[in-house]
Protein backbone atom coordinates (compact mmCIF):
# COMPACT_ATOMS: atom_id res chain seq x y z
CA UNK A 1 0.00 0.00 0.00
CA UNK A 2 2.87 2.41 0.70
CA UNK A 3 4.32 1.52 -2.70
CA UNK A 4 0.99 2.19 -4.45
CA UNK A 5 0.47 5.40 -2.47
CA UNK A 6 3.82 6.78 -3.66
CA UNK A 7 3.67 5.68 -7.29
CA UNK A 8 3.96 7.81 -10.43
CA UNK A 9 0.16 7.50 -10.82
CA UNK A 10 -1.11 8.03 -7.29
CA UNK A 11 0.13 9.77 -4.14
CA UNK A 12 -1.50 9.81 -0.72
CA UNK A 13 0.35 10.95 2.41
CA UNK A 14 -2.65 9.90 4.54
CA UNK A 15 -2.58 6.30 3.30
CA UNK A 16 1.21 6.21 3.67
CA UNK A 17 0.94 7.40 7.27
CA UNK A 18 -1.81 4.87 8.02
CA UNK A 19 0.26 2.02 6.58
CA UNK A 20 3.31 3.05 8.63
CA UNK A 21 1.12 2.84 11.74
CA UNK A 22 -0.23 -0.56 10.63
CA UNK A 23 3.31 -1.77 9.96
CA UNK A 24 4.41 -0.73 13.46
CA UNK A 25 1.37 -2.44 15.00
CA UNK A 26 2.09 -5.69 13.14
CA UNK A 27 5.72 -5.64 14.22
CA UNK A 28 4.60 -5.10 17.80
CA UNK A 29 2.56 -8.31 17.51
CA UNK A 30 5.15 -10.32 15.59
CA UNK A 31 8.26 -9.30 17.54
CA UNK A 32 7.47 -11.07 20.85
CA UNK A 33 6.31 -14.21 18.99
CA UNK A 34 9.52 -14.13 16.96
CA UNK A 35 11.62 -13.90 20.13
CA UNK A 36 9.66 -16.68 21.82
CA UNK A 37 10.07 -19.03 18.83
CA UNK A 38 13.81 -18.36 18.80
CA UNK A 39 14.03 -19.36 22.46
CA UNK A 40 11.95 -22.49 21.81
CA UNK A 41 14.41 -23.88 19.25
CA UNK A 42 17.68 -22.92 20.97
CA UNK A 43 19.58 -24.11 24.03
CA UNK A 44 21.10 -21.79 26.65
CA UNK A 45 24.60 -22.62 25.38
CA UNK A 46 23.69 -21.53 21.85
CA UNK A 47 22.03 -18.24 22.68
CA UNK A 48 25.11 -16.04 23.05
CA UNK A 49 26.14 -16.88 19.49
CA UNK A 50 22.57 -16.65 18.17
CA UNK A 51 21.99 -13.23 19.70
CA UNK A 52 25.41 -12.01 18.53
CA UNK A 53 24.54 -13.01 14.95
CA UNK A 54 21.09 -11.41 15.25
CA UNK A 55 22.57 -8.20 16.65
CA UNK A 56 25.16 -8.11 13.87
CA UNK A 57 22.53 -8.75 11.19
CA UNK A 58 20.16 -6.06 12.52
CA UNK A 59 22.91 -3.43 12.61
CA UNK A 60 24.14 -4.38 9.14
CA UNK A 61 20.59 -4.18 7.77
CA UNK A 62 20.07 -0.76 9.37
CA UNK A 63 23.33 0.47 7.84
CA UNK A 64 22.48 -0.88 4.38
CA UNK A 65 18.91 0.40 4.65
CA UNK A 66 20.11 3.84 5.70
CA UNK A 67 22.49 4.01 2.73
CA UNK A 68 19.82 2.81 0.28
CA UNK A 69 17.27 5.24 1.71
CA UNK A 70 19.69 8.18 1.53
CA UNK A 71 20.34 7.60 -2.18
CA UNK A 72 16.86 6.51 -3.29
CA UNK A 73 14.38 8.42 -1.12
CA UNK A 74 14.26 11.68 -3.05
CA UNK A 75 14.16 10.43 -6.65
CA UNK A 76 13.33 6.70 -6.44
CA UNK A 77 10.80 6.40 -3.62
CA UNK A 78 8.44 4.18 -5.64
CA UNK A 79 11.27 1.78 -6.52
CA UNK A 80 12.42 1.78 -2.89
CA UNK A 81 8.96 0.77 -1.66
CA UNK A 82 8.78 -1.85 -4.41
CA UNK A 83 12.03 -3.41 -3.14
CA UNK A 84 10.66 -3.35 0.43
CA UNK A 85 7.44 -5.03 -0.74
CA UNK A 86 9.40 -7.82 -2.42
CA UNK A 87 11.60 -8.26 0.65
CA UNK A 88 8.54 -8.45 2.94
CA UNK A 89 6.90 -11.00 0.62
CA UNK A 90 10.05 -13.16 0.64
CA UNK A 91 10.11 -12.99 4.45
CA UNK A 92 6.46 -14.02 4.60
CA UNK A 93 7.17 -17.04 2.37
CA UNK A 94 10.14 -18.08 4.51
CA UNK A 95 8.10 -17.88 7.72
CA UNK A 96 5.07 -19.68 6.27
CA UNK A 97 6.78 -22.45 4.29
CA UNK A 98 10.14 -23.04 5.99
CA UNK A 99 9.62 -22.37 9.73
CA UNK A 100 7.78 -25.02 11.77
CA UNK A 101 5.97 -24.39 15.04
CA UNK A 102 7.56 -26.13 18.02
CA UNK A 103 5.27 -25.06 20.86
CA UNK A 104 1.77 -26.57 20.97
CA UNK A 105 -0.26 -25.40 23.98
CA UNK A 106 -3.38 -27.27 24.93
CA UNK A 107 -6.33 -25.92 22.96
CA UNK A 108 -9.21 -24.75 25.13
CA UNK A 109 -12.41 -23.16 23.88
CA UNK A 110 -12.94 -19.83 25.66
CA UNK A 111 -15.36 -16.96 25.25
CA UNK A 112 -14.03 -13.50 24.22
CA UNK A 113 -14.48 -12.08 27.73
CA UNK A 114 -12.62 -15.06 29.22
CA UNK A 115 -9.83 -14.56 26.71
CA UNK A 116 -9.45 -10.89 27.71
CA UNK A 117 -9.48 -11.86 31.39
CA UNK A 118 -6.79 -14.46 30.71
CA UNK A 119 -4.61 -11.86 28.92
CA UNK A 120 -4.96 -9.40 31.81
CA UNK A 121 -4.15 -12.16 34.30
CA UNK A 122 -1.08 -13.20 32.31
CA UNK A 123 0.34 -9.68 32.30
CA UNK A 124 -0.48 -9.32 36.00
CA UNK A 125 1.62 -12.43 36.64
CA UNK A 126 4.46 -10.94 34.59
CA UNK A 127 4.33 -7.75 36.67
CA UNK A 128 4.47 -9.84 39.86
CA UNK A 129 7.78 -11.37 38.76
CA UNK A 130 9.94 -8.87 40.64
CA UNK A 131 13.21 -10.22 39.26
CA UNK A 132 12.00 -9.67 35.69
CA UNK A 133 10.65 -6.19 36.48
CA UNK A 134 13.96 -5.12 38.02
CA UNK A 135 15.83 -6.59 35.06
CA UNK A 136 13.68 -4.56 32.66
CA UNK A 137 14.11 -1.42 34.80
CA UNK A 138 17.90 -1.72 34.75
CA UNK A 139 17.84 -2.35 31.01
CA UNK A 140 15.66 0.72 30.40
CA UNK A 141 18.03 3.01 32.28
CA UNK A 142 21.10 1.70 30.45
CA UNK A 143 19.36 1.73 27.06
CA UNK A 144 18.26 5.34 27.56
CA UNK A 145 21.94 6.31 27.46
CA UNK A 146 22.20 4.95 23.91
CA UNK A 147 19.22 6.98 22.70
CA UNK A 148 20.77 10.18 24.06
CA UNK A 149 23.22 10.16 21.13
CA UNK A 150 20.61 11.26 18.61
CA UNK A 151 18.78 13.51 21.06
CA UNK A 152 20.44 15.45 23.89
CA UNK A 153 24.06 14.70 22.90
CA UNK A 154 23.33 15.67 19.30
CA UNK A 155 21.70 18.93 20.43
CA UNK A 156 24.60 19.74 22.77
CA UNK A 157 27.25 19.08 20.13
CA UNK A 158 25.45 21.20 17.54
CA UNK A 159 25.26 24.11 20.00
CA UNK A 160 28.54 23.86 21.90
CA UNK A 161 31.14 22.10 19.74
CA UNK A 162 33.47 24.45 17.85
CA UNK A 163 34.68 23.56 14.34
CA UNK A 164 37.80 21.38 14.57
CA UNK A 165 40.19 19.56 12.26
CA UNK A 166 39.53 15.81 12.17
CA UNK A 167 41.83 13.87 9.85
CA UNK A 168 41.07 15.43 6.44
CA UNK A 169 37.88 17.27 7.37
CA UNK A 170 36.72 20.39 9.16
CA UNK A 171 34.11 19.06 11.57
CA UNK A 172 31.42 20.90 13.52
CA UNK A 173 28.92 19.42 15.97
CA UNK A 174 26.39 18.32 13.35
CA UNK A 175 29.01 16.60 11.18
CA UNK A 176 30.54 14.99 14.27
CA UNK A 177 27.18 13.38 15.00
CA UNK A 178 27.31 11.76 11.57
CA UNK A 179 30.85 10.52 12.19
CA UNK A 180 29.92 9.08 15.60
CA UNK A 181 26.88 7.23 14.26
CA UNK A 182 28.86 5.86 11.33
CA UNK A 183 31.70 4.79 13.64
CA UNK A 184 29.27 3.01 15.96
CA UNK A 185 27.55 1.13 13.13
CA UNK A 186 30.82 0.10 11.44
CA UNK A 187 32.38 -1.12 14.70
CA UNK A 188 29.25 -3.08 15.66
CA UNK A 189 29.22 -4.80 12.27
CA UNK A 190 32.93 -5.62 12.57
CA UNK A 191 32.92 -6.74 16.21
CA UNK A 192 29.54 -8.35 16.88
CA UNK A 193 30.31 -11.66 15.17
CA UNK A 194 33.44 -12.18 17.29
CA UNK A 195 31.81 -11.28 20.60
CA UNK A 196 30.51 -14.77 21.41
CA UNK A 197 34.01 -16.26 21.05
CA UNK A 198 35.68 -13.46 23.01
CA UNK A 199 33.42 -13.90 26.05
CA UNK A 200 33.56 -17.71 26.02
CA UNK A 201 34.52 -18.86 29.51
CA UNK A 202 33.62 -15.53 31.14
CA UNK A 203 30.82 -15.37 33.68
CA UNK A 204 27.66 -13.71 32.38
CA UNK A 205 27.40 -11.48 35.45
CA UNK A 206 30.92 -10.12 34.98
CA UNK A 207 30.38 -9.51 31.25
CA UNK A 208 27.00 -7.80 31.72
CA UNK A 209 27.95 -5.50 34.61
CA UNK A 210 31.37 -4.59 33.18
CA UNK A 211 30.01 -3.90 29.71
CA UNK A 212 27.19 -1.73 31.13
CA UNK A 213 29.75 0.23 33.18
CA UNK A 214 32.01 0.75 30.14
CA UNK A 215 28.97 1.69 28.04
CA UNK A 216 27.81 4.24 30.63
CA UNK A 217 31.25 5.79 31.08
CA UNK A 218 31.63 6.10 27.32
CA UNK A 219 28.36 7.97 26.98
CA UNK A 220 29.22 10.05 30.06
CA UNK A 221 32.30 11.29 28.19
CA UNK A 222 30.11 12.18 25.21
CA UNK A 223 27.84 14.27 27.44
CA UNK A 224 30.76 16.36 28.73
CA UNK A 225 33.43 16.61 26.03
CA UNK A 226 33.54 18.62 22.79
CA UNK A 227 37.03 17.48 21.79
CA UNK A 228 36.81 15.62 18.49
CA UNK A 229 39.42 12.99 19.41
CA UNK A 230 37.93 12.32 22.86
CA UNK A 231 34.52 11.85 21.26
CA UNK A 232 35.93 9.53 18.59
CA UNK A 233 37.89 7.37 21.06
CA UNK A 234 35.09 7.15 23.63
CA UNK A 235 32.60 6.12 20.94
CA UNK A 236 34.90 3.19 20.15
CA UNK A 237 35.10 2.32 23.87
CA UNK A 238 31.34 2.42 24.47
CA UNK A 239 30.69 0.42 21.28
CA UNK A 240 32.87 -2.37 22.67
CA UNK A 241 30.75 -2.27 25.82
CA UNK A 242 27.61 -2.35 23.68
CA UNK A 243 28.53 -5.42 21.61
CA UNK A 244 29.50 -7.32 24.78
CA UNK A 245 26.33 -6.28 26.63
CA UNK A 246 23.61 -7.10 24.11
CA UNK A 247 24.03 -10.90 23.64
CA UNK A 248 24.47 -11.54 27.38
CA UNK A 249 21.50 -9.33 28.25
CA UNK A 250 19.32 -11.14 25.70
CA UNK A 251 20.55 -14.49 26.98
CA UNK A 252 19.37 -13.53 30.47
CA UNK A 253 16.07 -12.36 28.99
CA UNK A 254 15.58 -15.77 27.40
CA UNK A 255 16.21 -17.59 30.69
CA UNK A 256 13.66 -15.70 32.79
CA UNK A 257 10.23 -16.50 31.27
CA UNK A 258 8.40 -19.78 31.97
CA UNK A 259 7.64 -21.79 28.83
CA UNK A 260 3.92 -21.00 28.70
CA UNK A 261 4.33 -17.22 29.13
CA UNK A 262 7.26 -16.42 26.85
CA UNK A 263 5.33 -14.21 24.43
CA UNK A 264 3.85 -12.17 27.31
CA UNK A 265 7.30 -11.69 28.87
CA UNK A 266 8.81 -10.75 25.51
CA UNK A 267 5.99 -8.29 24.83
CA UNK A 268 6.57 -6.67 28.23
CA UNK A 269 10.31 -6.64 27.56
CA UNK A 270 9.63 -4.88 24.28
CA UNK A 271 8.44 -1.87 26.28
CA UNK A 272 12.11 -1.15 27.07
CA UNK A 273 12.46 0.82 23.85
CA UNK A 274 9.39 2.99 24.45
CA UNK A 275 10.14 3.65 28.13
CA UNK A 276 13.78 4.46 27.35
CA UNK A 277 12.55 6.95 24.73
CA UNK A 278 10.25 8.45 27.37
CA UNK A 279 13.27 9.06 29.62
CA UNK A 280 15.07 10.64 26.66
CA UNK A 281 12.16 13.00 25.97
CA UNK A 282 12.17 14.10 29.62
CA UNK A 283 15.94 14.73 29.63
CA UNK A 284 15.74 16.73 26.39
CA UNK A 285 13.02 18.88 27.96
CA UNK A 286 15.13 19.38 31.10
CA UNK A 287 18.13 20.39 28.98
CA UNK A 288 16.28 23.58 28.12
CA UNK A 289 16.41 24.60 31.78
CA UNK A 290 19.58 22.99 33.18
CA UNK A 291 23.25 23.67 32.48
CA UNK A 292 25.01 21.11 30.28
CA UNK A 293 27.30 20.07 33.17
CA UNK A 294 24.29 19.27 35.36
CA UNK A 295 22.71 17.39 32.45
CA UNK A 296 25.91 15.38 31.99
CA UNK A 297 25.91 14.43 35.68
CA UNK A 298 22.21 13.50 35.53
CA UNK A 299 22.63 11.26 32.48
CA UNK A 300 25.67 9.58 33.99
CA UNK A 301 23.72 8.85 37.18
CA UNK A 302 20.90 7.31 35.11
CA UNK A 303 23.34 4.91 33.43
CA UNK A 304 25.07 4.08 36.72
CA UNK A 305 21.70 3.43 38.40
CA UNK A 306 20.82 0.92 35.68
CA UNK A 307 24.23 -0.75 36.01
CA UNK A 308 23.84 -0.96 39.81
CA UNK A 309 20.40 -2.58 39.49
CA UNK A 310 21.81 -5.23 37.15
CA UNK A 311 24.78 -5.76 39.51
CA UNK A 312 22.41 -6.42 42.43
CA UNK A 313 20.03 -8.79 40.62
CA UNK A 314 22.48 -10.84 38.50
CA UNK A 315 23.06 -13.46 41.26
CA UNK A 316 19.30 -14.18 41.17
CA UNK A 317 19.37 -14.09 37.37
CA UNK A 318 22.16 -16.68 37.39
CA UNK A 319 20.08 -18.95 39.64
CA UNK A 320 17.05 -18.56 37.36
CA UNK A 321 19.23 -19.28 34.34
CA UNK A 322 20.69 -22.39 35.98
CA UNK A 323 17.18 -23.68 36.72
CA UNK A 324 16.24 -23.15 33.07
CA UNK A 325 19.33 -25.03 31.87
CA UNK A 326 18.56 -27.92 34.22
CA UNK A 327 15.02 -28.16 32.82
CA UNK A 328 16.41 -28.21 29.28
CA UNK A 329 18.93 -30.85 30.32
CSV table of C-alpha atoms in Angstrom, one decimal:
chain,number,residue,atom,x,y,z
A,1,UNK,CA,0.0,0.0,0.0
A,2,UNK,CA,2.9,2.4,0.7
A,3,UNK,CA,4.3,1.5,-2.7
A,4,UNK,CA,1.0,2.2,-4.4
A,5,UNK,CA,0.5,5.4,-2.5
A,6,UNK,CA,3.8,6.8,-3.7
A,7,UNK,CA,3.7,5.7,-7.3
A,8,UNK,CA,4.0,7.8,-10.4
A,9,UNK,CA,0.2,7.5,-10.8
A,10,UNK,CA,-1.1,8.0,-7.3
A,11,UNK,CA,0.1,9.8,-4.1
A,12,UNK,CA,-1.5,9.8,-0.7
A,13,UNK,CA,0.4,11.0,2.4
A,14,UNK,CA,-2.7,9.9,4.5
A,15,UNK,CA,-2.6,6.3,3.3
A,16,UNK,CA,1.2,6.2,3.7
A,17,UNK,CA,0.9,7.4,7.3
A,18,UNK,CA,-1.8,4.9,8.0
A,19,UNK,CA,0.3,2.0,6.6
A,20,UNK,CA,3.3,3.0,8.6
A,21,UNK,CA,1.1,2.8,11.7
A,22,UNK,CA,-0.2,-0.6,10.6
A,23,UNK,CA,3.3,-1.8,10.0
A,24,UNK,CA,4.4,-0.7,13.5
A,25,UNK,CA,1.4,-2.4,15.0
A,26,UNK,CA,2.1,-5.7,13.1
A,27,UNK,CA,5.7,-5.6,14.2
A,28,UNK,CA,4.6,-5.1,17.8
A,29,UNK,CA,2.6,-8.3,17.5
A,30,UNK,CA,5.2,-10.3,15.6
A,31,UNK,CA,8.3,-9.3,17.5
A,32,UNK,CA,7.5,-11.1,20.8
A,33,UNK,CA,6.3,-14.2,19.0
A,34,UNK,CA,9.5,-14.1,17.0
A,35,UNK,CA,11.6,-13.9,20.1
A,36,UNK,CA,9.7,-16.7,21.8
A,37,UNK,CA,10.1,-19.0,18.8
A,38,UNK,CA,13.8,-18.4,18.8
A,39,UNK,CA,14.0,-19.4,22.5
A,40,UNK,CA,11.9,-22.5,21.8
A,41,UNK,CA,14.4,-23.9,19.2
A,42,UNK,CA,17.7,-22.9,21.0
A,43,UNK,CA,19.6,-24.1,24.0
A,44,UNK,CA,21.1,-21.8,26.7
A,45,UNK,CA,24.6,-22.6,25.4
A,46,UNK,CA,23.7,-21.5,21.8
A,47,UNK,CA,22.0,-18.2,22.7
A,48,UNK,CA,25.1,-16.0,23.1
A,49,UNK,CA,26.1,-16.9,19.5
A,50,UNK,CA,22.6,-16.6,18.2
A,51,UNK,CA,22.0,-13.2,19.7
A,52,UNK,CA,25.4,-12.0,18.5
A,53,UNK,CA,24.5,-13.0,15.0
A,54,UNK,CA,21.1,-11.4,15.3
A,55,UNK,CA,22.6,-8.2,16.7
A,56,UNK,CA,25.2,-8.1,13.9
A,57,UNK,CA,22.5,-8.7,11.2
A,58,UNK,CA,20.2,-6.1,12.5
A,59,UNK,CA,22.9,-3.4,12.6
A,60,UNK,CA,24.1,-4.4,9.1
A,61,UNK,CA,20.6,-4.2,7.8
A,62,UNK,CA,20.1,-0.8,9.4
A,63,UNK,CA,23.3,0.5,7.8
A,64,UNK,CA,22.5,-0.9,4.4
A,65,UNK,CA,18.9,0.4,4.6
A,66,UNK,CA,20.1,3.8,5.7
A,67,UNK,CA,22.5,4.0,2.7
A,68,UNK,CA,19.8,2.8,0.3
A,69,UNK,CA,17.3,5.2,1.7
A,70,UNK,CA,19.7,8.2,1.5
A,71,UNK,CA,20.3,7.6,-2.2
A,72,UNK,CA,16.9,6.5,-3.3
A,73,UNK,CA,14.4,8.4,-1.1
A,74,UNK,CA,14.3,11.7,-3.1
A,75,UNK,CA,14.2,10.4,-6.7
A,76,UNK,CA,13.3,6.7,-6.4
A,77,UNK,CA,10.8,6.4,-3.6
A,78,UNK,CA,8.4,4.2,-5.6
A,79,UNK,CA,11.3,1.8,-6.5
A,80,UNK,CA,12.4,1.8,-2.9
A,81,UNK,CA,9.0,0.8,-1.7
A,82,UNK,CA,8.8,-1.9,-4.4
A,83,UNK,CA,12.0,-3.4,-3.1
A,84,UNK,CA,10.7,-3.4,0.4
A,85,UNK,CA,7.4,-5.0,-0.7
A,86,UNK,CA,9.4,-7.8,-2.4
A,87,UNK,CA,11.6,-8.3,0.6
A,88,UNK,CA,8.5,-8.4,2.9
A,89,UNK,CA,6.9,-11.0,0.6
A,90,UNK,CA,10.1,-13.2,0.6
A,91,UNK,CA,10.1,-13.0,4.4
A,92,UNK,CA,6.5,-14.0,4.6
A,93,UNK,CA,7.2,-17.0,2.4
A,94,UNK,CA,10.1,-18.1,4.5
A,95,UNK,CA,8.1,-17.9,7.7
A,96,UNK,CA,5.1,-19.7,6.3
A,97,UNK,CA,6.8,-22.5,4.3
A,98,UNK,CA,10.1,-23.0,6.0
A,99,UNK,CA,9.6,-22.4,9.7
A,100,UNK,CA,7.8,-25.0,11.8
A,101,UNK,CA,6.0,-24.4,15.0
A,102,UNK,CA,7.6,-26.1,18.0
A,103,UNK,CA,5.3,-25.1,20.9
A,104,UNK,CA,1.8,-26.6,21.0
A,105,UNK,CA,-0.3,-25.4,24.0
A,106,UNK,CA,-3.4,-27.3,24.9
A,107,UNK,CA,-6.3,-25.9,23.0
A,108,UNK,CA,-9.2,-24.8,25.1
A,109,UNK,CA,-12.4,-23.2,23.9
A,110,UNK,CA,-12.9,-19.8,25.7
A,111,UNK,CA,-15.4,-17.0,25.3
A,112,UNK,CA,-14.0,-13.5,24.2
A,113,UNK,CA,-14.5,-12.1,27.7
A,114,UNK,CA,-12.6,-15.1,29.2
A,115,UNK,CA,-9.8,-14.6,26.7
A,116,UNK,CA,-9.5,-10.9,27.7
A,117,UNK,CA,-9.5,-11.9,31.4
A,118,UNK,CA,-6.8,-14.5,30.7
A,119,UNK,CA,-4.6,-11.9,28.9
A,120,UNK,CA,-5.0,-9.4,31.8
A,121,UNK,CA,-4.1,-12.2,34.3
A,122,UNK,CA,-1.1,-13.2,32.3
A,123,UNK,CA,0.3,-9.7,32.3
A,124,UNK,CA,-0.5,-9.3,36.0
A,125,UNK,CA,1.6,-12.4,36.6
A,126,UNK,CA,4.5,-10.9,34.6
A,127,UNK,CA,4.3,-7.8,36.7
A,128,UNK,CA,4.5,-9.8,39.9
A,129,UNK,CA,7.8,-11.4,38.8
A,130,UNK,CA,9.9,-8.9,40.6
A,131,UNK,CA,13.2,-10.2,39.3
A,132,UNK,CA,12.0,-9.7,35.7
A,133,UNK,CA,10.6,-6.2,36.5
A,134,UNK,CA,14.0,-5.1,38.0
A,135,UNK,CA,15.8,-6.6,35.1
A,136,UNK,CA,13.7,-4.6,32.7
A,137,UNK,CA,14.1,-1.4,34.8
A,138,UNK,CA,17.9,-1.7,34.8
A,139,UNK,CA,17.8,-2.4,31.0
A,140,UNK,CA,15.7,0.7,30.4
A,141,UNK,CA,18.0,3.0,32.3
A,142,UNK,CA,21.1,1.7,30.4
A,143,UNK,CA,19.4,1.7,27.1
A,144,UNK,CA,18.3,5.3,27.6
A,145,UNK,CA,21.9,6.3,27.5
A,146,UNK,CA,22.2,5.0,23.9
A,147,UNK,CA,19.2,7.0,22.7
A,148,UNK,CA,20.8,10.2,24.1
A,149,UNK,CA,23.2,10.2,21.1
A,150,UNK,CA,20.6,11.3,18.6
A,151,UNK,CA,18.8,13.5,21.1
A,152,UNK,CA,20.4,15.4,23.9
A,153,UNK,CA,24.1,14.7,22.9
A,154,UNK,CA,23.3,15.7,19.3
A,155,UNK,CA,21.7,18.9,20.4
A,156,UNK,CA,24.6,19.7,22.8
A,157,UNK,CA,27.3,19.1,20.1
A,158,UNK,CA,25.5,21.2,17.5
A,159,UNK,CA,25.3,24.1,20.0
A,160,UNK,CA,28.5,23.9,21.9
A,161,UNK,CA,31.1,22.1,19.7
A,162,UNK,CA,33.5,24.5,17.8
A,163,UNK,CA,34.7,23.6,14.3
A,164,UNK,CA,37.8,21.4,14.6
A,165,UNK,CA,40.2,19.6,12.3
A,166,UNK,CA,39.5,15.8,12.2
A,167,UNK,CA,41.8,13.9,9.8
A,168,UNK,CA,41.1,15.4,6.4
A,169,UNK,CA,37.9,17.3,7.4
A,170,UNK,CA,36.7,20.4,9.2
A,171,UNK,CA,34.1,19.1,11.6
A,172,UNK,CA,31.4,20.9,13.5
A,173,UNK,CA,28.9,19.4,16.0
A,174,UNK,CA,26.4,18.3,13.3
A,175,UNK,CA,29.0,16.6,11.2
A,176,UNK,CA,30.5,15.0,14.3
A,177,UNK,CA,27.2,13.4,15.0
A,178,UNK,CA,27.3,11.8,11.6
A,179,UNK,CA,30.8,10.5,12.2
A,180,UNK,CA,29.9,9.1,15.6
A,181,UNK,CA,26.9,7.2,14.3
A,182,UNK,CA,28.9,5.9,11.3
A,183,UNK,CA,31.7,4.8,13.6
A,184,UNK,CA,29.3,3.0,16.0
A,185,UNK,CA,27.6,1.1,13.1
A,186,UNK,CA,30.8,0.1,11.4
A,187,UNK,CA,32.4,-1.1,14.7
A,188,UNK,CA,29.3,-3.1,15.7
A,189,UNK,CA,29.2,-4.8,12.3
A,190,UNK,CA,32.9,-5.6,12.6
A,191,UNK,CA,32.9,-6.7,16.2
A,192,UNK,CA,29.5,-8.4,16.9
A,193,UNK,CA,30.3,-11.7,15.2
A,194,UNK,CA,33.4,-12.2,17.3
A,195,UNK,CA,31.8,-11.3,20.6
A,196,UNK,CA,30.5,-14.8,21.4
A,197,UNK,CA,34.0,-16.3,21.0
A,198,UNK,CA,35.7,-13.5,23.0
A,199,UNK,CA,33.4,-13.9,26.0
A,200,UNK,CA,33.6,-17.7,26.0
A,201,UNK,CA,34.5,-18.9,29.5
A,202,UNK,CA,33.6,-15.5,31.1
A,203,UNK,CA,30.8,-15.4,33.7
A,204,UNK,CA,27.7,-13.7,32.4
A,205,UNK,CA,27.4,-11.5,35.5
A,206,UNK,CA,30.9,-10.1,35.0
A,207,UNK,CA,30.4,-9.5,31.3
A,208,UNK,CA,27.0,-7.8,31.7
A,209,UNK,CA,27.9,-5.5,34.6
A,210,UNK,CA,31.4,-4.6,33.2
A,211,UNK,CA,30.0,-3.9,29.7
A,212,UNK,CA,27.2,-1.7,31.1
A,213,UNK,CA,29.7,0.2,33.2
A,214,UNK,CA,32.0,0.8,30.1
A,215,UNK,CA,29.0,1.7,28.0
A,216,UNK,CA,27.8,4.2,30.6
A,217,UNK,CA,31.2,5.8,31.1
A,218,UNK,CA,31.6,6.1,27.3
A,219,UNK,CA,28.4,8.0,27.0
A,220,UNK,CA,29.2,10.1,30.1
A,221,UNK,CA,32.3,11.3,28.2
A,222,UNK,CA,30.1,12.2,25.2
A,223,UNK,CA,27.8,14.3,27.4
A,224,UNK,CA,30.8,16.4,28.7
A,225,UNK,CA,33.4,16.6,26.0
A,226,UNK,CA,33.5,18.6,22.8
A,227,UNK,CA,37.0,17.5,21.8
A,228,UNK,CA,36.8,15.6,18.5
A,229,UNK,CA,39.4,13.0,19.4
A,230,UNK,CA,37.9,12.3,22.9
A,231,UNK,CA,34.5,11.8,21.3
A,232,UNK,CA,35.9,9.5,18.6
A,233,UNK,CA,37.9,7.4,21.1
A,234,UNK,CA,35.1,7.1,23.6
A,235,UNK,CA,32.6,6.1,20.9
A,236,UNK,CA,34.9,3.2,20.2
A,237,UNK,CA,35.1,2.3,23.9
A,238,UNK,CA,31.3,2.4,24.5
A,239,UNK,CA,30.7,0.4,21.3
A,240,UNK,CA,32.9,-2.4,22.7
A,241,UNK,CA,30.8,-2.3,25.8
A,242,UNK,CA,27.6,-2.3,23.7
A,243,UNK,CA,28.5,-5.4,21.6
A,244,UNK,CA,29.5,-7.3,24.8
A,245,UNK,CA,26.3,-6.3,26.6
A,246,UNK,CA,23.6,-7.1,24.1
A,247,UNK,CA,24.0,-10.9,23.6
A,248,UNK,CA,24.5,-11.5,27.4
A,249,UNK,CA,21.5,-9.3,28.3
A,250,UNK,CA,19.3,-11.1,25.7
A,251,UNK,CA,20.5,-14.5,27.0
A,252,UNK,CA,19.4,-13.5,30.5
A,253,UNK,CA,16.1,-12.4,29.0
A,254,UNK,CA,15.6,-15.8,27.4
A,255,UNK,CA,16.2,-17.6,30.7
A,256,UNK,CA,13.7,-15.7,32.8
A,257,UNK,CA,10.2,-16.5,31.3
A,258,UNK,CA,8.4,-19.8,32.0
A,259,UNK,CA,7.6,-21.8,28.8
A,260,UNK,CA,3.9,-21.0,28.7
A,261,UNK,CA,4.3,-17.2,29.1
A,262,UNK,CA,7.3,-16.4,26.8
A,263,UNK,CA,5.3,-14.2,24.4
A,264,UNK,CA,3.9,-12.2,27.3
A,265,UNK,CA,7.3,-11.7,28.9
A,266,UNK,CA,8.8,-10.7,25.5
A,267,UNK,CA,6.0,-8.3,24.8
A,268,UNK,CA,6.6,-6.7,28.2
A,269,UNK,CA,10.3,-6.6,27.6
A,270,UNK,CA,9.6,-4.9,24.3
A,271,UNK,CA,8.4,-1.9,26.3
A,272,UNK,CA,12.1,-1.1,27.1
A,273,UNK,CA,12.5,0.8,23.9
A,274,UNK,CA,9.4,3.0,24.5
A,275,UNK,CA,10.1,3.6,28.1
A,276,UNK,CA,13.8,4.5,27.3
A,277,UNK,CA,12.6,7.0,24.7
A,278,UNK,CA,10.3,8.5,27.4
A,279,UNK,CA,13.3,9.1,29.6
A,280,UNK,CA,15.1,10.6,26.7
A,281,UNK,CA,12.2,13.0,26.0
A,282,UNK,CA,12.2,14.1,29.6
A,283,UNK,CA,15.9,14.7,29.6
A,284,UNK,CA,15.7,16.7,26.4
A,285,UNK,CA,13.0,18.9,28.0
A,286,UNK,CA,15.1,19.4,31.1
A,287,UNK,CA,18.1,20.4,29.0
A,288,UNK,CA,16.3,23.6,28.1
A,289,UNK,CA,16.4,24.6,31.8
A,290,UNK,CA,19.6,23.0,33.2
A,291,UNK,CA,23.2,23.7,32.5
A,292,UNK,CA,25.0,21.1,30.3
A,293,UNK,CA,27.3,20.1,33.2
A,294,UNK,CA,24.3,19.3,35.4
A,295,UNK,CA,22.7,17.4,32.5
A,296,UNK,CA,25.9,15.4,32.0
A,297,UNK,CA,25.9,14.4,35.7
A,298,UNK,CA,22.2,13.5,35.5
A,299,UNK,CA,22.6,11.3,32.5
A,300,UNK,CA,25.7,9.6,34.0
A,301,UNK,CA,23.7,8.9,37.2
A,302,UNK,CA,20.9,7.3,35.1
A,303,UNK,CA,23.3,4.9,33.4
A,304,UNK,CA,25.1,4.1,36.7
A,305,UNK,CA,21.7,3.4,38.4
A,306,UNK,CA,20.8,0.9,35.7
A,307,UNK,CA,24.2,-0.7,36.0
A,308,UNK,CA,23.8,-1.0,39.8
A,309,UNK,CA,20.4,-2.6,39.5
A,310,UNK,CA,21.8,-5.2,37.2
A,311,UNK,CA,24.8,-5.8,39.5
A,312,UNK,CA,22.4,-6.4,42.4
A,313,UNK,CA,20.0,-8.8,40.6
A,314,UNK,CA,22.5,-10.8,38.5
A,315,UNK,CA,23.1,-13.5,41.3
A,316,UNK,CA,19.3,-14.2,41.2
A,317,UNK,CA,19.4,-14.1,37.4
A,318,UNK,CA,22.2,-16.7,37.4
A,319,UNK,CA,20.1,-18.9,39.6
A,320,UNK,CA,17.1,-18.6,37.4
A,321,UNK,CA,19.2,-19.3,34.3
A,322,UNK,CA,20.7,-22.4,36.0
A,323,UNK,CA,17.2,-23.7,36.7
A,324,UNK,CA,16.2,-23.2,33.1
A,325,UNK,CA,19.3,-25.0,31.9
A,326,UNK,CA,18.6,-27.9,34.2
A,327,UNK,CA,15.0,-28.2,32.8
A,328,UNK,CA,16.4,-28.2,29.3
A,329,UNK,CA,18.9,-30.9,30.3
